[in-house]
Short mmCIF file of C-alpha atoms in Angstrom, two decimals:
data_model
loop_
_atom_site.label_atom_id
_atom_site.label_comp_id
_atom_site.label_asym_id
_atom_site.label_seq_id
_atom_site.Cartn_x
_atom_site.Cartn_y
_atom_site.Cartn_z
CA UNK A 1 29.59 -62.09 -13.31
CA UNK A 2 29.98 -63.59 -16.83
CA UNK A 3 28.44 -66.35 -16.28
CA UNK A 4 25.85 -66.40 -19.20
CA UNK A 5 28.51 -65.21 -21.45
CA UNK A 6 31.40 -67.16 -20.78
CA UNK A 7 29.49 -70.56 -20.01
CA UNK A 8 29.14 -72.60 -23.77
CA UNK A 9 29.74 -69.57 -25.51
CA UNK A 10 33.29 -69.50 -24.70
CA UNK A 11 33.84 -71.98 -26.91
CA UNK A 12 32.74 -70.40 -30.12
CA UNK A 13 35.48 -68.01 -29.51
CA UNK A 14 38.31 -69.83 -31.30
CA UNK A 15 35.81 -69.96 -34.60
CA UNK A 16 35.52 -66.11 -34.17
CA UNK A 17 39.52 -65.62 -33.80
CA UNK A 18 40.01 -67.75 -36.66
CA UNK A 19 37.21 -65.54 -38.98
CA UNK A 20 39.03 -62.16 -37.54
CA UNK A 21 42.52 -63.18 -37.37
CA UNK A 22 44.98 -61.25 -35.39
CA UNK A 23 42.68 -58.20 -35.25
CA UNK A 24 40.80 -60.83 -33.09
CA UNK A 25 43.01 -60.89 -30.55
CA UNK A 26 43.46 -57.71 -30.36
CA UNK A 27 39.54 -57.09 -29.80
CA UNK A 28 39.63 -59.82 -28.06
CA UNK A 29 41.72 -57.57 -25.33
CA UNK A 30 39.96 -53.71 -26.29
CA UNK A 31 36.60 -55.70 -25.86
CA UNK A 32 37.11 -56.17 -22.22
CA UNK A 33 38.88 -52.93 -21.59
CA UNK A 34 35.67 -51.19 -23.24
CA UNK A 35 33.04 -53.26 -21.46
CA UNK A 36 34.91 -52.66 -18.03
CA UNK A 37 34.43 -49.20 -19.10
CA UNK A 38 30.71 -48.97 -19.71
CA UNK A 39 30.25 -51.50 -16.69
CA UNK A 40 31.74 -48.62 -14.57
CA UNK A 41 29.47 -45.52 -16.27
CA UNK A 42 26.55 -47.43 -15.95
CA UNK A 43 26.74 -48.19 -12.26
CA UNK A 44 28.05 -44.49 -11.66
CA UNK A 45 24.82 -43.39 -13.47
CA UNK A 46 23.06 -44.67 -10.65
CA UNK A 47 24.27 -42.28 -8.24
CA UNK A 48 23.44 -38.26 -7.95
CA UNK A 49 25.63 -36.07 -5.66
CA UNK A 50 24.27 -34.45 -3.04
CA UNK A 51 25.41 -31.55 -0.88
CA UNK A 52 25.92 -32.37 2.85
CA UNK A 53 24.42 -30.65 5.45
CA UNK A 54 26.70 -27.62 7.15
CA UNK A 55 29.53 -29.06 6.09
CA UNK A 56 29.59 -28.18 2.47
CA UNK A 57 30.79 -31.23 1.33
CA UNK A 58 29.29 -33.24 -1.43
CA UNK A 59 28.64 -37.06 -1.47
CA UNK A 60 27.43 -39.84 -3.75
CA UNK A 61 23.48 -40.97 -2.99
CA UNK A 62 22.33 -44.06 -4.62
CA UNK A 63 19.09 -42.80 -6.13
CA UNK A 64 18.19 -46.03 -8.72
CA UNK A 65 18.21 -49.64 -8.30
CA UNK A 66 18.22 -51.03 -11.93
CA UNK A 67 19.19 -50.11 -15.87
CA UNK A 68 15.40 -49.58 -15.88
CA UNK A 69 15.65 -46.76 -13.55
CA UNK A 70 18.55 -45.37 -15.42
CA UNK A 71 16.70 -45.66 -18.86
CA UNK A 72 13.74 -43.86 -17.46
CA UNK A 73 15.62 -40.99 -15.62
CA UNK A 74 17.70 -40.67 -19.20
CA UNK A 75 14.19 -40.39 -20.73
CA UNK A 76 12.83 -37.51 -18.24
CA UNK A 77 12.09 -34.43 -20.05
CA UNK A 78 12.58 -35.41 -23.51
CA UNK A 79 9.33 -35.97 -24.63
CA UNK A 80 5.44 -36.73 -22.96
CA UNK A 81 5.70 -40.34 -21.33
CA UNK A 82 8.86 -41.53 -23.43
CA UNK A 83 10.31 -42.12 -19.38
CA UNK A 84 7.69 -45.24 -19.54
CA UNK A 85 8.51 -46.18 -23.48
CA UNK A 86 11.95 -46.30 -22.33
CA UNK A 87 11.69 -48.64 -19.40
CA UNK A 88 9.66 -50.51 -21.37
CA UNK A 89 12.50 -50.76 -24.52
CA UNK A 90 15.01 -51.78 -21.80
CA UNK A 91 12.79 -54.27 -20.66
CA UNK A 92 12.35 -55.86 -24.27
CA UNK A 93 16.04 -55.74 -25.02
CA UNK A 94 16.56 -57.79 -21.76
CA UNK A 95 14.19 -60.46 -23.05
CA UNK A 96 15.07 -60.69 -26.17
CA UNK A 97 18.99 -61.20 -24.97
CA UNK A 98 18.00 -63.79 -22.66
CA UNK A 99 15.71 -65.32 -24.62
CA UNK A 100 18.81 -65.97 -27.64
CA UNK A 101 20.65 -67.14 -24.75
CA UNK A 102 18.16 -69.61 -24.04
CA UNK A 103 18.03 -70.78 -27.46
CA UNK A 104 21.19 -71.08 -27.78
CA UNK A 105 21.79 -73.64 -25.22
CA UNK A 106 18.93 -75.46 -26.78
CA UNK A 107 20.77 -75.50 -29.95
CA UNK A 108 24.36 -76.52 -28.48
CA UNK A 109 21.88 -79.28 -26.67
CA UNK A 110 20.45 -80.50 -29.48
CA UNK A 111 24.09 -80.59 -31.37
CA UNK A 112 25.32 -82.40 -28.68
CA UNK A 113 22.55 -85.04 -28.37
CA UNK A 114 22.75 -85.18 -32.26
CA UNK A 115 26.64 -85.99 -32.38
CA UNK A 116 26.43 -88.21 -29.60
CA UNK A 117 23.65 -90.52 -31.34
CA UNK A 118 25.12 -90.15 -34.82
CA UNK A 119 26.00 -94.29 -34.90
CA UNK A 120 21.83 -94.15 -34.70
CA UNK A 121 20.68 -92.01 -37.05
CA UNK A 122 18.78 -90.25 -35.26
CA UNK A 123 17.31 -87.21 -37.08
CA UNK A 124 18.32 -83.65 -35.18
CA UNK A 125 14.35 -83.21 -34.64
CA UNK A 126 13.97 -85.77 -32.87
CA UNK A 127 17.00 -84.25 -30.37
CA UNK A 128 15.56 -81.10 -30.12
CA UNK A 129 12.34 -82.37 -29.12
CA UNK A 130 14.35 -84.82 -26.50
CA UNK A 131 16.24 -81.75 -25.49
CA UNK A 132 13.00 -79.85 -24.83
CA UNK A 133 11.45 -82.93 -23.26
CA UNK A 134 14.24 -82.64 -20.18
CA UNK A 135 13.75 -78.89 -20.06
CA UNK A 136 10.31 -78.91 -19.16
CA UNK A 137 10.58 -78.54 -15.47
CA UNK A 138 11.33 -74.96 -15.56
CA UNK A 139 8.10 -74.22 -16.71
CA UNK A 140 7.56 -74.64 -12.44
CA UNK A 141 10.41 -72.59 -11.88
CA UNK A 142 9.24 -70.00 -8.80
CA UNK A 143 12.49 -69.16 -6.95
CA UNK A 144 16.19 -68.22 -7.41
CA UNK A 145 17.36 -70.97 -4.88
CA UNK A 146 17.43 -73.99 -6.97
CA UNK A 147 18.72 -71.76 -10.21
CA UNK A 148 21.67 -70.53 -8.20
CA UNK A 149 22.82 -74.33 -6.95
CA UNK A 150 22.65 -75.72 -10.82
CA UNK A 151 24.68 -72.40 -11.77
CA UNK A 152 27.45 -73.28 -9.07
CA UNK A 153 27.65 -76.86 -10.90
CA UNK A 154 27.43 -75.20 -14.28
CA UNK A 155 30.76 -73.32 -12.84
CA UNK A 156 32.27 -76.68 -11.86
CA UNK A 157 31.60 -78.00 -15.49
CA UNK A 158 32.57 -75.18 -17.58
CA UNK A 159 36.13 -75.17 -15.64
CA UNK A 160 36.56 -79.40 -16.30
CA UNK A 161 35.80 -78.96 -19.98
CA UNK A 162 37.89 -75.72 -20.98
CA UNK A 163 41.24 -77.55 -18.72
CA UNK A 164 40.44 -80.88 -20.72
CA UNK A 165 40.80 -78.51 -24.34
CA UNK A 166 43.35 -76.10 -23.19
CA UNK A 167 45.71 -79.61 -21.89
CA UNK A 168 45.07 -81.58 -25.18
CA UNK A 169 45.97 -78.22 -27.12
CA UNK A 170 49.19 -77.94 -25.06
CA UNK A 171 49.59 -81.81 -26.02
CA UNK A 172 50.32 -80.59 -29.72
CA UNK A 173 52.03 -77.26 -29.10
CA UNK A 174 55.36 -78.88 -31.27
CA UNK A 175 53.23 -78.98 -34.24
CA UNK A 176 51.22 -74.99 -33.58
CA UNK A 177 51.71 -72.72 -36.25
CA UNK A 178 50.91 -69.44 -36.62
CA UNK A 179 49.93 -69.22 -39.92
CA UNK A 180 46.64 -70.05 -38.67
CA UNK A 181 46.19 -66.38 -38.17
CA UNK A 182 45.69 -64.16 -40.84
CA UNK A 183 45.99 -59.97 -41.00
CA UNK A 184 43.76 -60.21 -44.22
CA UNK A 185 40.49 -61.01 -43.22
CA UNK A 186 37.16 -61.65 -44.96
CA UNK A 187 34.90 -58.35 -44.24
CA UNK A 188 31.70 -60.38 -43.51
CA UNK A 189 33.35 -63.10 -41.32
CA UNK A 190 35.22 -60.30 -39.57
CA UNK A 191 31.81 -58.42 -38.54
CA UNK A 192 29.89 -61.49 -37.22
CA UNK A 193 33.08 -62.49 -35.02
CA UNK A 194 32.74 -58.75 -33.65
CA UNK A 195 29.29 -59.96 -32.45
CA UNK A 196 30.39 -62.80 -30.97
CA UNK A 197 33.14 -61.14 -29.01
CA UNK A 198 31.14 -58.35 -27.62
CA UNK A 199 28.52 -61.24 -26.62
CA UNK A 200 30.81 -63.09 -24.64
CA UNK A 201 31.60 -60.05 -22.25
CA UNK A 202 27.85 -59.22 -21.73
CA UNK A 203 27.18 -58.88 -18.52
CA UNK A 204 25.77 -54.53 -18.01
CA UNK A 205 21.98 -55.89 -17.28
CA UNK A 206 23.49 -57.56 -13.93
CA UNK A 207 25.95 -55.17 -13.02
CA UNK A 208 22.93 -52.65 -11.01
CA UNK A 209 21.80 -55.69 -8.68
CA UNK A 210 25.47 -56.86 -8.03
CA UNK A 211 26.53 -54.11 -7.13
CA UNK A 212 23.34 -53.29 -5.38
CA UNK A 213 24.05 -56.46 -3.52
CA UNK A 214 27.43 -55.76 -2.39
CA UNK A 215 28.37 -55.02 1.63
CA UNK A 216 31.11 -52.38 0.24
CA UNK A 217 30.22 -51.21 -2.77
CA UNK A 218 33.30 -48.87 -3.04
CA UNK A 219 35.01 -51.91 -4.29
CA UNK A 220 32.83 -52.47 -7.41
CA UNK A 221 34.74 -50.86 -9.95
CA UNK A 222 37.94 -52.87 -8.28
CA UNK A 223 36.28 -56.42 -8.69
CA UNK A 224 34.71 -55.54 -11.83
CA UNK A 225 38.45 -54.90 -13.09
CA UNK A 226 39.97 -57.85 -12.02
CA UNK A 227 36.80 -60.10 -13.08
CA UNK A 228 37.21 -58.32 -16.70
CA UNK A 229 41.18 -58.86 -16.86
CA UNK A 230 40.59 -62.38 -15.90
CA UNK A 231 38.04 -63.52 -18.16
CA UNK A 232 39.76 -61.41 -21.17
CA UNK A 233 42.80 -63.43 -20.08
CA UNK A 234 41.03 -66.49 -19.82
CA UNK A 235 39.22 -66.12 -22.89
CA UNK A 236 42.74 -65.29 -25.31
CA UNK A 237 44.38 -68.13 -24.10
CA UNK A 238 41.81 -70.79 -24.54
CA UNK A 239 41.20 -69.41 -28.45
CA UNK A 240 44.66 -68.48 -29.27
CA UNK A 241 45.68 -72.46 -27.99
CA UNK A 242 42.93 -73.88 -29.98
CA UNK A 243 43.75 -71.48 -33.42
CA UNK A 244 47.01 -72.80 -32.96
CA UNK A 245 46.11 -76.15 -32.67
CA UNK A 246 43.35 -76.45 -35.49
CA UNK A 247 44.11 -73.82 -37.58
CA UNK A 248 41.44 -73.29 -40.42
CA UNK A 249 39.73 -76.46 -39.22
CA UNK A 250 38.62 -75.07 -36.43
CA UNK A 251 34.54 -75.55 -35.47
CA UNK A 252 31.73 -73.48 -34.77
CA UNK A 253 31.95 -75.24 -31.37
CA UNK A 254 35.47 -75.98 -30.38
CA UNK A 255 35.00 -79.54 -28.89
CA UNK A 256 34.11 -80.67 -32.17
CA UNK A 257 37.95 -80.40 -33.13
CA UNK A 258 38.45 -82.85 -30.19
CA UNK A 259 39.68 -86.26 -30.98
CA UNK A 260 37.12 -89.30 -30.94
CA UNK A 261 38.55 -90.81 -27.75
CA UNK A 262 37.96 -87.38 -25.90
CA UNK A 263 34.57 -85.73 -27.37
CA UNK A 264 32.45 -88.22 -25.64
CA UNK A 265 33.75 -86.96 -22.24
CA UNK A 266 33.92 -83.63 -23.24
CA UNK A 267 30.35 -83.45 -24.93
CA UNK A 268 28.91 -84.95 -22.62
CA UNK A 269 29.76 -82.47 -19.69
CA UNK A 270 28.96 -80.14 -22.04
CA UNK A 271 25.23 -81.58 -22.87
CA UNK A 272 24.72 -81.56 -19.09
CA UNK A 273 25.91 -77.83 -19.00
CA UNK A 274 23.80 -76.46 -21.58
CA UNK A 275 20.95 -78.33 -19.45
CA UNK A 276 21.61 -76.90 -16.34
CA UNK A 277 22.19 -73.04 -17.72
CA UNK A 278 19.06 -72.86 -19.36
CA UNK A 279 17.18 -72.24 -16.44
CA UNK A 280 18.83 -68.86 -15.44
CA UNK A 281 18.27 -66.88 -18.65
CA UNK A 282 14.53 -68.57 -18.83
CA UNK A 283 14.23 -67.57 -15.51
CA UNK A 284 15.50 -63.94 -15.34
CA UNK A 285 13.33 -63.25 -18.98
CA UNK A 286 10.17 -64.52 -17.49
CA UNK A 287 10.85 -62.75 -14.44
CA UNK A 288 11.03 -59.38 -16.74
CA UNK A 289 7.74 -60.40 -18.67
CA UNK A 290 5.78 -61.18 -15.83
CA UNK A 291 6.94 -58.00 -13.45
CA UNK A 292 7.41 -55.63 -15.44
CA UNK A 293 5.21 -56.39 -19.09
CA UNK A 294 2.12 -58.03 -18.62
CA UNK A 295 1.84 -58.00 -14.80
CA UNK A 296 0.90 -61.42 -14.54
CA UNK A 297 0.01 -63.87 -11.93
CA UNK A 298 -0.26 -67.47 -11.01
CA UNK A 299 -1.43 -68.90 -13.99
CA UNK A 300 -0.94 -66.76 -16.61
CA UNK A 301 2.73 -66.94 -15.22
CA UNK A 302 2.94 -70.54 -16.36
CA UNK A 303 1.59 -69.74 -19.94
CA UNK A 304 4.59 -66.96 -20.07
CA UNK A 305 7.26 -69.63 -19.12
CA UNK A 306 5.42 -72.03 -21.48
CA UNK A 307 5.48 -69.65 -24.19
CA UNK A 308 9.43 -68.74 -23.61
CA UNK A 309 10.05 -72.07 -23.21
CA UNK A 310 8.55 -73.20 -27.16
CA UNK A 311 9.77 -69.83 -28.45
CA UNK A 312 13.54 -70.98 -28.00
CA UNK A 313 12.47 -74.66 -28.79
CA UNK A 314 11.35 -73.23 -32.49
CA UNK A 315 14.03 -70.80 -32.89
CA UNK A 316 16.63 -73.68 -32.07
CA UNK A 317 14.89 -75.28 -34.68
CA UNK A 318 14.80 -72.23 -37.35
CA UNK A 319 18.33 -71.34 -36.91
CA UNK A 320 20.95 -73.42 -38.31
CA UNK A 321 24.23 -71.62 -36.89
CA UNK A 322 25.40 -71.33 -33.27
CA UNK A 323 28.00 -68.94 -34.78
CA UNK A 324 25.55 -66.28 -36.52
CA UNK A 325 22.99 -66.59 -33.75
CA UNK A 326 26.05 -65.67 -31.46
CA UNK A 327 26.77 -63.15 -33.67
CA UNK A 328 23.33 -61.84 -34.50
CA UNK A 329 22.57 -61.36 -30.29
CA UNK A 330 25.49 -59.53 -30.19
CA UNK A 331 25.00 -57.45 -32.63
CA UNK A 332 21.75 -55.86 -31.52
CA UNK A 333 21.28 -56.48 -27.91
CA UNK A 334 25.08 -56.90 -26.86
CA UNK A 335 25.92 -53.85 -28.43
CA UNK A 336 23.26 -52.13 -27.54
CA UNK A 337 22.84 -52.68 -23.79
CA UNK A 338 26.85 -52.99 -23.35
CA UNK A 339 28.27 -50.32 -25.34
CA UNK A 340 25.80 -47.76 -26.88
CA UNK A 341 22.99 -47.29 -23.24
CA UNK A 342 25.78 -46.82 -21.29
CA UNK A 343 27.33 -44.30 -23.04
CA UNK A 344 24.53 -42.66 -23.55
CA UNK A 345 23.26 -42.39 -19.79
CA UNK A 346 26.62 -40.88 -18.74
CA UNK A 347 26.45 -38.54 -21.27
CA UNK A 348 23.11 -37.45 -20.45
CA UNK A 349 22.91 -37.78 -17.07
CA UNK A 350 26.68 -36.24 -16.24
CA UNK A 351 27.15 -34.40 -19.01
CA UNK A 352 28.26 -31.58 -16.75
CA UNK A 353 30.46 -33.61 -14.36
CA UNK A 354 32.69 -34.89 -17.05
CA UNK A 355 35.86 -34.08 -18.09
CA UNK A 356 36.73 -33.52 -22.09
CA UNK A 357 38.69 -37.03 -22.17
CA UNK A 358 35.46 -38.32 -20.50
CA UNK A 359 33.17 -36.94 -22.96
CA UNK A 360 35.58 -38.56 -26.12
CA UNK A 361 36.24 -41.82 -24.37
CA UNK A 362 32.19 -42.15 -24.29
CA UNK A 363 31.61 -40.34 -28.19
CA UNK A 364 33.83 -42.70 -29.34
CA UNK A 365 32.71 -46.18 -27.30
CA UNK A 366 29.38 -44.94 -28.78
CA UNK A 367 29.95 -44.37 -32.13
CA UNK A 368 31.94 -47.64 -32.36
CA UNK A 369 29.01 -49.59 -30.79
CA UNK A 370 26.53 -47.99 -33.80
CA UNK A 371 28.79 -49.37 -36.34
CA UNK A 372 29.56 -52.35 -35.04
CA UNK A 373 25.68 -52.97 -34.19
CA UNK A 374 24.34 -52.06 -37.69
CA UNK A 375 27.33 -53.88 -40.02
CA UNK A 376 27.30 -56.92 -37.76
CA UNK A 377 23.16 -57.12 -37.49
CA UNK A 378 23.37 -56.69 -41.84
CA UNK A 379 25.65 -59.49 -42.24
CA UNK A 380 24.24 -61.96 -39.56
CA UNK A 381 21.10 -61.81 -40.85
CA UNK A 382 22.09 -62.28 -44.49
CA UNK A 383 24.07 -65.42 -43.72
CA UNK A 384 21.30 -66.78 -41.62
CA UNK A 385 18.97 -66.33 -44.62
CA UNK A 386 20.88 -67.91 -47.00
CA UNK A 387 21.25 -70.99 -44.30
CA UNK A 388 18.13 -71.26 -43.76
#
């Protein structure tokens, strides 16, 4: 369920906890209560209730398939064909979320390769281009099948490298101090790590095929629970142990804190991760773009995946933070398709069905989502400007 999310990006947690001290931890923990939350309204937005036959009683019909069909049915009414402009917004959105996923794996790629070759010289061009070079077979990419077997091994490798940190951390727990963590915290650095948080629990544009795809689907909200509790443990641990550890010196990308003996390993299972999860954003995006925007076929297919595929190539290139791209994703799309839609659809498609605490639970996930999206989208930007 998170496995876009929690893949490489994982590791650009610690970085975030360091910039939002122990306010990071805690939305570290509110993060994944919230996004269970919205997970669960957005499936339940799928369903109407119908009454039963002679028997009075009323059950649950599954009327829509996707957050398309949700967007448009939320759109119904309000104005002359804003159902289609909606389904259409939704359908941007989704690109442009996979589409920074997709660069950034190019950029942890080409960071990699770069650190790796360092005793050569070799100029980070030059590894973005090699980077892009071993990428190119997606541009054939036609079915699901071979995507799914290189995200089980992605799986495989994300566990090896985050139990080779988390053991070295617990190597040096006698010298962890927790002065590492601060309550005073820089406003700027704090609203860019809220970014990055929310983007790590991402995961609402899947939720209406899972669950879709489920033999009992009364046990969705039950598995989505326990998949959020683990990851938000998961994800605490590994950045509180590394905080400890490093302290202020803590990277963008945690494995560069790793000792010289180690990062080899480390980056290199991590090269060949970033490899192997590109294709499942750059597939799902040009999935969208050729389905549902421009209706394409055969050949103009390939000049969509060609054209994703150089559009994250250049933006790798352009951007010159993992951290504030992280950040910046979150900020619009994360926020927007994780905590601000869903709220929104229950609200206006239940409205009536919905108790008071309801209604203030969802006012209030929504209204923290707006703030969160338009502070942390002003001060990603800014920083990226003045990298570039």
């Amino acid at each position: 369920l998170h496995h876009i999310p929690e893949g490489i990006f994982v590791l650009g947690l610690p970085f975030a906890l360091v910039q939002s001290g122990y306010v990071g931890l805690v939305l570290l923990v509110l993060s994944a209560w919230v996004c269970n939350h919205t997970g669960r309204t957005l499936v339940s937005c799928l369903y109407e209730e119908e009454m039963s036959g002679g028997s009075g009683s009323v059950s649950k019909v599954r009327v829509r398939t996707s957050y398309q069909d949700i967007m448009e049915a939320c759109c119904k009414g309000l104005w002359p064909n804003w159902s289609g402009v909606g389904g259409l917004m939704v359908n941007v959105a989704q690109v442009i979320e996979l589409l920074m996923t997709c660069t950034l794996y190019l950029l942890v790629s080409t960071s990699l390769l770069f650190d790796s070759l360092s005793w050569v010289a070799v100029p980070r061009s030059v590894c973005s281009l090699v980077s892009l070079v071993f990428l190119l077979p997606c541009l054939l990419l036609t079915d699901l099948r071979p995507v799914s077997t290189l995200s089980l091994l992605c799986s495989l490798a994300h566990i090896l490298i985050s139990l080779l940190v988390m053991l070295y951390c617990l190597s040096c727990a006698s010298s962890w101090s927790w002065s590492s963590l601060s309550l005073s915290v820089d406003p700027e650095d704090f609203l860019v790590s809220v970014g990055v948080i929310i983007f790590s629990y991402t995961s609402q544009i899947f939720l209406p095929p899972l669950e879709g795809s489920m033999e009992d689907r009364g046990q969705f909200n039950v598995m989505l629970g326990w998949t959020h509790g683990a990851a938000c443990i998961m994800k605490t641990m590994f950045s509180l142990m590394a905080v400890l550890t490093w302290g202020p010196e803590t990277s963008e990308v945690i494995t560069d804190n790793l000792p010289s003996d180690l990062r080899p390993l480390v980056n290199l299972c991590l090269l060949a991760k970033a490899q192997l999860s590109y294709p499942l954003p750059f597939y799902a995006a040009a999935e969208i773009l050729q389905t549902c925007v421009l209706r394409a076929v055969s050949r103009p297919a390939l000049v969509v995946r060609g054209a994703l595929l150089m559009t994250s190539y250049l933006l790798a290139l352009l951007v010159p933070r993992f951290s504030l791209l992280m950040g910046l994703t979150g900020s619009v799309t994360g926020a927007a398709m994780t905590l601000i839609l869903p709220c929104l659809f229950h609200l206006r498609l239940q409205w009536s069905r919905l108790t008071v605490k309801d209604r203030l639970i969802d006012v209030g996930i929504l209204s923290l989502g707006v703030i969160c999206s338009v502070s942390g989208v002003i001060c990603s930007v800014k920083r990226l400007l003045e990298g570039l």
